[in-house]
CSV table of C-alpha atoms in Angstrom, one decimal:
chain,number,residue,atom,x,y,z
A,1,MET,CA,19.4,-104.5,13.6
A,2,LYS,CA,19.7,-106.8,10.8
A,3,ALA,CA,17.0,-106.4,8.1
A,4,GLU,CA,15.8,-110.0,8.3
A,5,GLY,CA,15.4,-110.0,12.0
A,6,ALA,CA,13.6,-106.6,11.9
A,7,LYS,CA,11.2,-107.8,9.3
A,8,ALA,CA,10.5,-110.9,11.3
A,9,ALA,CA,9.9,-108.8,14.4
A,10,HIS,CA,7.6,-106.5,12.6
A,11,GLU,CA,5.4,-109.3,11.4
A,12,ALA,CA,5.4,-111.0,14.8
A,13,ILE,CA,4.4,-107.8,16.5
A,14,VAL,CA,1.4,-107.5,14.3
A,15,LYS,CA,0.6,-111.1,14.4
A,16,ALA,CA,0.7,-111.0,18.2
A,17,GLY,CA,-2.0,-108.3,18.1
A,18,ILE,CA,0.1,-105.5,19.5
A,19,ASN,CA,-1.6,-102.4,18.2
A,20,PHE,CA,0.2,-99.7,20.2
A,21,ILE,CA,3.9,-98.8,20.2
A,22,ALA,CA,5.6,-96.4,22.4
A,23,CYS,CA,9.3,-95.9,21.2
A,24,LEU,CA,12.4,-93.7,21.8
A,25,PRO,CA,14.3,-93.9,18.7
A,26,ASP,CA,17.3,-96.3,19.2
A,27,SER,CA,20.1,-96.8,16.7
A,28,ALA,CA,20.0,-100.6,17.0
A,29,PHE,CA,16.2,-100.8,16.3
A,30,GLN,CA,16.1,-98.3,13.4
A,31,GLU,CA,15.3,-101.1,10.9
A,32,LEU,CA,12.3,-102.0,13.2
A,33,TYR,CA,10.9,-98.8,14.5
A,34,ILE,CA,10.9,-96.7,11.4
A,35,PRO,CA,8.7,-99.3,9.4
A,36,LEU,CA,6.5,-99.7,12.5
A,37,SER,CA,6.1,-95.9,12.8
A,38,ASN,CA,4.6,-96.0,9.2
A,39,ASP,CA,2.3,-99.0,9.8
A,40,PRO,CA,-1.4,-98.1,9.9
A,41,ARG,CA,-2.1,-101.2,12.0
A,42,VAL,CA,-0.4,-99.8,15.0
A,43,THR,CA,-0.7,-96.5,16.9
A,44,TYR,CA,2.9,-95.3,17.2
A,45,VAL,CA,4.0,-92.9,19.8
A,46,GLN,CA,7.3,-91.4,19.9
A,47,VAL,CA,8.4,-90.5,23.5
A,48,ALA,CA,11.1,-88.1,24.8
A,49,SER,CA,11.7,-90.4,27.8
A,50,GLU,CA,11.3,-94.2,28.5
A,51,ASN,CA,9.8,-93.4,31.7
A,52,ASP,CA,6.9,-91.5,29.9
A,53,GLY,CA,6.7,-94.5,27.5
A,54,VAL,CA,5.9,-96.9,30.2
A,55,GLY,CA,3.1,-94.6,31.6
A,56,ILE,CA,1.7,-94.0,28.1
A,57,CYS,CA,1.7,-98.0,27.4
A,58,MET,CA,0.0,-98.5,30.7
A,59,GLY,CA,-2.7,-95.9,29.9
A,60,ALA,CA,-3.1,-97.5,26.5
A,61,TRP,CA,-3.7,-100.9,28.0
A,62,LEU,CA,-6.2,-99.5,30.4
A,63,GLY,CA,-7.8,-98.1,27.4
A,64,GLY,CA,-8.3,-101.3,25.7
A,65,LEU,CA,-5.1,-101.5,23.5
A,66,LYS,CA,-2.3,-104.1,23.5
A,67,PRO,CA,0.9,-102.0,24.0
A,68,ALA,CA,4.6,-102.6,23.5
A,69,LEU,CA,7.5,-100.4,24.5
A,70,LEU,CA,10.4,-100.4,22.0
A,71,VAL,CA,13.6,-99.3,23.6
A,72,GLU,CA,17.3,-99.7,24.1
A,73,ASN,CA,18.4,-101.2,27.4
A,74,THR,CA,19.9,-97.9,28.4
A,75,GLY,CA,16.4,-96.5,28.3
A,76,PHE,CA,15.0,-99.6,29.9
A,77,THR,CA,17.0,-98.7,33.0
A,78,LEU,CA,15.5,-95.2,32.9
A,79,GLY,CA,12.0,-96.7,32.7
A,80,SER,CA,12.5,-98.9,35.7
A,81,TYR,CA,11.0,-96.4,38.2
A,82,ALA,CA,7.8,-96.2,36.0
A,83,LEU,CA,7.7,-100.0,35.6
A,84,MET,CA,7.8,-100.6,39.3
A,85,ARG,CA,5.4,-97.8,40.2
A,86,GLY,CA,3.0,-98.5,37.4
A,87,PRO,CA,2.6,-101.7,35.6
A,88,ILE,CA,4.3,-104.0,38.1
A,89,ALA,CA,2.5,-102.5,41.1
A,90,PHE,CA,-0.9,-102.6,39.3
A,91,GLY,CA,-0.5,-105.6,37.3
A,92,VAL,CA,-0.7,-104.1,33.9
A,93,PRO,CA,0.5,-106.1,30.9
A,94,MET,CA,2.9,-104.7,28.2
A,95,LEU,CA,5.5,-106.1,26.0
A,96,LEU,CA,9.0,-104.7,26.5
A,97,LEU,CA,11.0,-105.0,23.4
A,98,ILE,CA,14.6,-104.3,24.4
A,99,SER,CA,17.8,-104.0,22.3
A,100,HIS,CA,20.4,-105.5,24.5
A,101,ARG,CA,23.5,-103.4,23.9
A,102,GLY,CA,26.8,-103.8,25.6
A,103,GLU,CA,27.3,-107.6,25.4
A,104,LEU,CA,30.4,-109.4,24.3
A,105,GLY,CA,31.2,-108.4,20.7
A,106,ASP,CA,29.3,-105.1,20.7
A,107,GLU,CA,31.6,-102.3,19.4
A,108,ARG,CA,29.7,-99.8,21.6
A,109,TRP,CA,32.0,-100.3,24.5
A,110,PHE,CA,30.2,-97.5,26.4
A,111,SER,CA,27.1,-99.7,26.5
A,112,VAL,CA,28.9,-102.3,28.5
A,113,PRO,CA,27.5,-101.3,31.9
A,114,PHE,CA,24.0,-101.8,30.5
A,115,GLY,CA,25.0,-105.1,29.1
A,116,TRP,CA,25.9,-106.2,32.6
A,117,GLY,CA,22.9,-104.6,34.3
A,118,THR,CA,20.0,-105.4,32.1
A,119,LYS,CA,19.3,-109.0,33.0
A,120,PRO,CA,19.8,-108.6,36.7
A,121,LEU,CA,17.5,-105.7,36.8
A,122,LEU,CA,14.8,-107.6,34.9
A,123,GLU,CA,15.2,-110.5,37.4
A,124,SER,CA,15.2,-108.2,40.4
A,125,MET,CA,12.0,-106.6,39.2
A,126,ARG,CA,10.5,-110.2,38.5
A,127,ILE,CA,9.9,-109.4,34.9
A,128,SER,CA,9.8,-112.6,32.8
A,129,HIS,CA,12.1,-112.3,29.9
A,130,ARG,CA,13.7,-114.2,27.1
A,131,SER,CA,16.9,-113.3,25.2
A,132,ILE,CA,17.0,-114.0,21.5
A,133,GLU,CA,20.0,-113.9,19.0
A,134,LYS,CA,18.6,-115.4,15.8
A,135,THR,CA,16.0,-114.4,13.3
A,136,GLU,CA,14.4,-117.8,13.6
A,137,GLU,CA,13.6,-117.3,17.3
A,138,VAL,CA,11.8,-113.9,16.8
A,139,GLN,CA,8.3,-115.0,15.9
A,140,ASP,CA,8.1,-117.6,18.7
A,141,ALA,CA,9.5,-115.2,21.2
A,142,VAL,CA,7.1,-112.3,20.4
A,143,LEU,CA,4.0,-114.5,20.1
A,144,GLY,CA,4.9,-116.3,23.3
A,145,ALA,CA,5.6,-113.1,25.3
A,146,ALA,CA,2.4,-111.5,24.1
A,147,LYS,CA,0.4,-114.4,25.4
A,148,SER,CA,2.3,-114.5,28.7
A,149,MET,CA,1.9,-110.8,29.4
A,150,ASN,CA,-1.9,-111.4,29.4
A,151,SER,CA,-1.7,-114.5,31.6
A,152,LEU,CA,0.6,-113.0,34.0
A,153,GLN,CA,-1.1,-109.6,33.9
A,154,ALA,CA,2.4,-108.1,34.0
A,155,PRO,CA,5.1,-106.6,31.8
A,156,VAL,CA,7.2,-109.3,30.0
A,157,ALA,CA,10.5,-108.6,28.0
A,158,ILE,CA,12.4,-109.8,25.0
A,159,LEU,CA,16.0,-109.0,24.8
A,160,PHE,CA,17.2,-108.6,21.2
A,161,SER,CA,20.9,-109.6,21.4
A,162,GLY,CA,24.1,-110.4,19.6
A,163,GLY,CA,23.5,-111.7,16.1
A,164,LEU,CA,20.2,-109.9,15.7
A,165,LEU,CA,21.8,-106.6,16.4
A,166,PHE,CA,25.3,-106.7,15.0
B,1,MET,CA,-8.6,-70.9,45.7
B,2,LYS,CA,-9.2,-74.4,47.3
B,3,ARG,CA,-8.7,-77.4,45.2
B,4,PHE,CA,-11.8,-79.1,46.7
B,5,ASP,CA,-14.0,-76.1,45.6
B,6,CYS,CA,-12.5,-76.5,42.1
B,7,LEU,CA,-13.2,-80.2,42.0
B,8,GLY,CA,-16.7,-79.6,43.3
B,9,LYS,CA,-17.3,-77.5,40.3
B,10,ILE,CA,-16.6,-80.3,37.8
B,11,ALA,CA,-17.7,-83.3,39.6
B,12,LYS,CA,-21.1,-83.4,37.9
B,13,ALA,CA,-19.9,-82.1,34.6
B,14,ALA,CA,-17.3,-84.7,34.4
B,15,SER,CA,-20.1,-87.2,33.8
B,16,ASP,CA,-18.7,-90.6,32.7
B,17,ALA,CA,-15.3,-89.2,32.0
B,18,LEU,CA,-12.4,-91.5,32.9
B,19,VAL,CA,-10.4,-89.7,35.6
B,20,VAL,CA,-6.6,-90.4,36.3
B,21,THR,CA,-5.5,-88.8,39.6
B,22,SER,CA,-1.9,-88.2,40.8
B,23,ALA,CA,-0.4,-88.7,44.2
B,24,GLY,CA,-1.7,-86.8,47.2
B,25,ALA,CA,-5.1,-85.7,48.5
B,26,VAL,CA,-6.5,-84.8,45.1
B,27,THR,CA,-7.5,-88.5,44.7
B,28,LEU,CA,-9.1,-88.7,48.0
B,29,GLU,CA,-11.0,-85.4,47.4
B,30,TRP,CA,-12.0,-86.4,43.9
B,31,ASN,CA,-13.2,-89.8,45.0
B,32,ALA,CA,-15.4,-88.2,47.7
B,33,LEU,CA,-17.0,-85.9,45.2
B,34,ARG,CA,-17.4,-88.5,42.4
B,35,PRO,CA,-17.1,-92.0,43.5
B,36,SER,CA,-16.8,-94.2,40.5
B,37,ASP,CA,-15.0,-97.2,39.2
B,38,GLY,CA,-13.9,-94.9,36.3
B,39,ASN,CA,-11.4,-93.2,38.7
B,40,PHE,CA,-7.9,-94.5,38.5
B,41,ARG,CA,-5.4,-93.5,41.2
B,42,VAL,CA,-1.7,-93.5,40.3
B,43,ARG,CA,-0.4,-92.9,43.7
B,44,THR,CA,3.0,-91.7,42.5
B,45,LEU,CA,4.6,-88.6,41.2
B,46,GLY,CA,5.2,-88.4,37.5
B,47,LEU,CA,3.1,-91.0,35.7
B,48,CYS,CA,-0.5,-89.3,35.8
B,49,SER,CA,0.0,-87.3,32.7
B,50,SER,CA,1.5,-90.3,30.8
B,51,ILE,CA,-1.1,-92.8,31.8
B,52,ALA,CA,-4.0,-90.3,30.9
B,53,LEU,CA,-2.3,-89.7,27.5
B,54,GLY,CA,-2.2,-93.4,26.7
B,55,MET,CA,-5.7,-93.8,27.9
B,56,ALA,CA,-6.9,-90.9,25.7
B,57,LEU,CA,-5.3,-92.4,22.7
B,58,GLY,CA,-6.8,-95.8,23.5
B,59,LEU,CA,-10.3,-94.4,23.7
B,60,PRO,CA,-10.5,-91.4,21.5
B,61,GLN,CA,-14.3,-91.2,21.8
B,62,ARG,CA,-14.2,-91.0,25.6
B,63,LYS,CA,-13.4,-88.0,27.6
B,64,VAL,CA,-10.3,-88.5,29.8
B,65,ILE,CA,-9.4,-86.2,32.6
B,66,ALA,CA,-5.9,-85.9,34.3
B,67,LEU,CA,-6.0,-84.5,37.8
B,68,ASP,CA,-2.3,-83.8,38.4
B,69,GLY,CA,-0.2,-81.8,40.7
B,70,ASP,CA,2.8,-79.5,40.4
B,71,GLY,CA,5.3,-81.9,42.1
B,72,SER,CA,4.0,-84.7,39.9
B,73,LEU,CA,4.2,-82.9,36.6
B,74,LEU,CA,7.6,-81.5,37.4
B,75,MET,CA,8.9,-85.0,37.5
B,76,ASN,CA,7.5,-85.8,34.1
B,77,LEU,CA,7.8,-82.5,32.1
B,78,CYS,CA,8.8,-84.6,29.1
B,79,SER,CA,5.3,-85.8,28.7
B,80,LEU,CA,4.1,-82.4,27.6
B,81,PRO,CA,5.8,-82.3,24.2
B,82,THR,CA,4.6,-85.8,23.6
B,83,MET,CA,1.0,-84.8,24.6
B,84,ALA,CA,1.2,-81.8,22.3
B,85,ARG,CA,2.5,-83.9,19.5
B,86,MET,CA,-0.2,-86.5,19.7
B,87,GLU,CA,-2.9,-83.9,20.6
B,88,PRO,CA,-5.7,-86.1,21.8
B,89,LYS,CA,-8.8,-84.1,21.5
B,90,ASN,CA,-10.5,-85.9,24.4
B,91,LEU,CA,-8.0,-85.2,27.0
B,92,VAL,CA,-8.3,-82.5,29.6
B,93,HIS,CA,-5.1,-82.1,31.8
B,94,ILE,CA,-5.7,-80.2,35.0
B,95,VAL,CA,-2.8,-79.3,37.3
B,96,PHE,CA,-3.5,-78.1,40.8
B,97,ASP,CA,-0.5,-76.1,41.7
B,98,ASN,CA,-0.1,-75.6,45.5
B,99,GLU,CA,3.6,-75.0,45.1
B,100,VAL,CA,4.6,-77.7,47.7
B,101,TYR,CA,5.2,-81.4,47.9
B,102,GLU,CA,2.0,-81.7,50.0
B,103,ALA,CA,2.0,-85.3,50.9
B,104,SER,CA,5.6,-85.4,52.1
B,105,GLY,CA,6.2,-82.5,54.4
B,106,SER,CA,5.1,-79.5,52.2
B,107,LYS,CA,8.4,-78.3,51.1
B,108,GLN,CA,8.2,-75.9,48.2
B,109,THR,CA,8.3,-77.1,44.7
B,110,ALA,CA,10.0,-75.2,41.9
B,111,THR,CA,6.8,-73.4,41.0
B,112,ALA,CA,7.0,-71.5,44.3
B,113,THR,CA,10.2,-69.9,43.0
B,114,GLY,CA,9.0,-69.0,39.4
B,115,THR,CA,8.6,-72.1,37.2
B,116,ASP,CA,5.4,-71.5,35.2
B,117,LEU,CA,3.8,-74.9,34.3
B,118,VAL,CA,1.2,-73.4,31.9
B,119,GLY,CA,4.0,-71.5,30.1
B,120,ILE,CA,6.0,-74.8,29.9
B,121,ALA,CA,2.9,-76.6,28.6
B,122,ARG,CA,2.3,-73.7,26.0
B,123,ALA,CA,6.0,-73.7,25.0
B,124,ALA,CA,5.7,-77.5,24.6
B,125,GLY,CA,3.1,-77.0,21.9
B,126,ILE,CA,-0.3,-77.3,23.7
B,127,ARG,CA,-2.3,-74.5,22.2
B,128,GLN,CA,-5.1,-74.5,24.9
B,129,ALA,CA,-2.9,-73.9,28.0
B,130,LEU,CA,-4.1,-71.4,30.5
B,131,TRP,CA,-4.1,-70.4,34.2
B,132,THR,CA,-7.2,-69.9,36.1
B,133,HIS,CA,-7.3,-67.6,39.1
B,134,SER,CA,-10.6,-68.2,40.8
B,135,VAL,CA,-13.0,-71.0,41.4
B,136,ASP,CA,-15.5,-69.5,39.0
B,137,GLU,CA,-12.9,-68.9,36.3
B,138,PHE,CA,-11.6,-72.4,36.8
B,139,ALA,CA,-15.2,-73.8,36.4
B,140,GLY,CA,-15.8,-71.7,33.2
B,141,VAL,CA,-12.6,-73.0,31.6
B,142,ALA,CA,-13.1,-76.6,32.7
B,143,MET,CA,-16.6,-76.6,31.4
B,144,GLU,CA,-15.3,-75.4,28.1
B,145,ALA,CA,-12.8,-78.1,28.0
B,146,LEU,CA,-15.2,-80.9,29.2
B,147,ASN,CA,-17.8,-79.9,26.6
B,148,GLY,CA,-15.3,-79.2,23.8
B,149,HIS,CA,-13.2,-81.4,21.5
B,150,GLU,CA,-9.7,-80.1,22.0
B,151,LEU,CA,-6.7,-80.9,24.2
B,152,PHE,CA,-6.7,-78.5,27.2
B,153,PHE,CA,-4.1,-77.9,29.9
B,154,ILE,CA,-5.5,-76.0,32.8
B,155,GLY,CA,-3.5,-74.6,35.5
B,156,ALA,CA,-5.1,-73.7,39.0
B,157,LYS,CA,-3.1,-72.1,41.7
B,158,VAL,CA,-4.6,-73.5,44.9
B,159,THR,CA,-3.8,-73.3,48.6
B,160,THR,CA,-2.4,-76.0,50.6
B,161,GLU,CA,-5.6,-76.4,52.4
B,162,ARG,CA,-6.9,-80.1,52.4
B,163,THR,CA,-10.4,-81.2,53.0
B,164,GLU,CA,-11.1,-84.0,55.3
B,165,VAL,CA,-12.5,-86.9,53.3
B,166,PRO,CA,-12.6,-90.6,53.6
B,167,PRO,CA,-9.4,-92.5,52.7
B,168,TYR,CA,-9.2,-94.3,49.3
B,169,PRO,CA,-11.0,-97.6,49.7
B,170,MET,CA,-8.8,-100.0,47.5
B,171,ASP,CA,-5.3,-101.0,46.6
B,172,GLU,CA,-3.7,-100.6,43.1
B,173,VAL,CA,-4.7,-104.1,41.9
B,174,GLU,CA,-8.3,-103.8,42.9
B,175,ASN,CA,-8.4,-100.3,41.4
B,176,LYS,CA,-7.1,-101.8,38.1
B,177,TYR,CA,-9.7,-104.6,37.9
B,178,ARG,CA,-12.5,-102.4,38.8
B,179,PHE,CA,-11.4,-99.8,36.3
B,180,ILE,CA,-11.0,-102.2,33.6
B,181,ARG,CA,-14.3,-103.9,34.3
B,182,HIS,CA,-15.9,-100.4,34.2
B,183,VAL,CA,-14.3,-99.6,30.8
B,184,GLU,CA,-15.3,-102.9,29.4
B,185,LYS,CA,-18.9,-102.4,30.4
B,186,THR,CA,-19.2,-98.8,29.4
B,187,GLU,CA,-17.3,-99.3,26.1
B,188,LYS,CA,-18.6,-102.7,25.4
B,189,ILE,CA,-15.2,-104.0,24.8
B,190,ALA,CA,-13.1,-107.0,26.2
B,191,ILE,CA,-9.8,-106.1,27.8
B,192,LEU,CA,-9.2,-108.9,30.2
B,193,LYS,CA,-9.0,-112.4,28.8
B,194,THR,CA,-7.7,-115.4,30.5
B,195,ASN,CA,-5.5,-117.8,28.5
B,196,LEU,CA,-6.6,-121.2,29.5
B,197,PRO,CA,-4.3,-124.3,28.8
B,198,SER,CA,-5.9,-126.4,26.1
B,199,SER,CA,-6.5,-129.2,28.6
B,200,TYR,CA,-8.8,-126.9,30.5
B,201,THR,CA,-11.1,-126.2,27.6
């Protein structure tokens, strides 16, 4: 992720009141998750599976925190079971911050199936989402999503795409 | 050893602990023994341990109990290293291992052929991980865990016998709202806030 976008995302996450992050280290999000993991304003939980991360975020919300899951879109697909069985079924808010790999221009050709599948999967799960590509879009997207997840009582997603990643 | 008898031994001692239950009859049996809005029913395999961990991290001053099953935990073994790593001192993870997928036809799980869930928990880094072999032994270890300040993982090999109890009286959404209101009231915090459009205020 480009440094400027990562810095904007970090600031927006804190400004939005997100105080709990579950993350599976993702190469595209290195510039974001490493500083977040050292930020005392958020509880950072490194998970071994995105499925586990969804459950942990759900528990954190039930415990009064405002959670976000920080994952690559490959891991988002893995977490779809937990999302449907957990926060979608119960109506539990959480912010899904997803690096959208595999779009046109991404040198990681092996991520292309996830580039194809991520948005249709979000739509089929009725998860409200917004795709952003520019640093200037970051703050508005994060603050808006954090507000909407509360109004909707549901997970909402931001896809970090194209120019923000590479 | 019957699961219902084990649960009966801790129902009173659980006091105001928040309790996350897995899929299957354990939820119904627990709710019959300790009916409370502080009970949260997951109703699926795999997520009980994760949700309980997140809850314990969110409310470090509150005891959280996960009532899990072997089939459920086998689906989510990767939660154990995370639990060990975060080491919430207010979490008690209890696994009733009846060696079958009880709710879906009672086919054997891997624990019937040698998989040792307590061994896995210990190898994952949970220091207080132990098997209990009788109702009294279970009660003793569970009391130590409930009264202590340390992450516990307690395994209990139980029979497949179910106890006839009433059905769970609500769906997921009602369970969420009642649970959250219970947490808000007992912790004196606000979790649910409605965003009203500015024209409404």
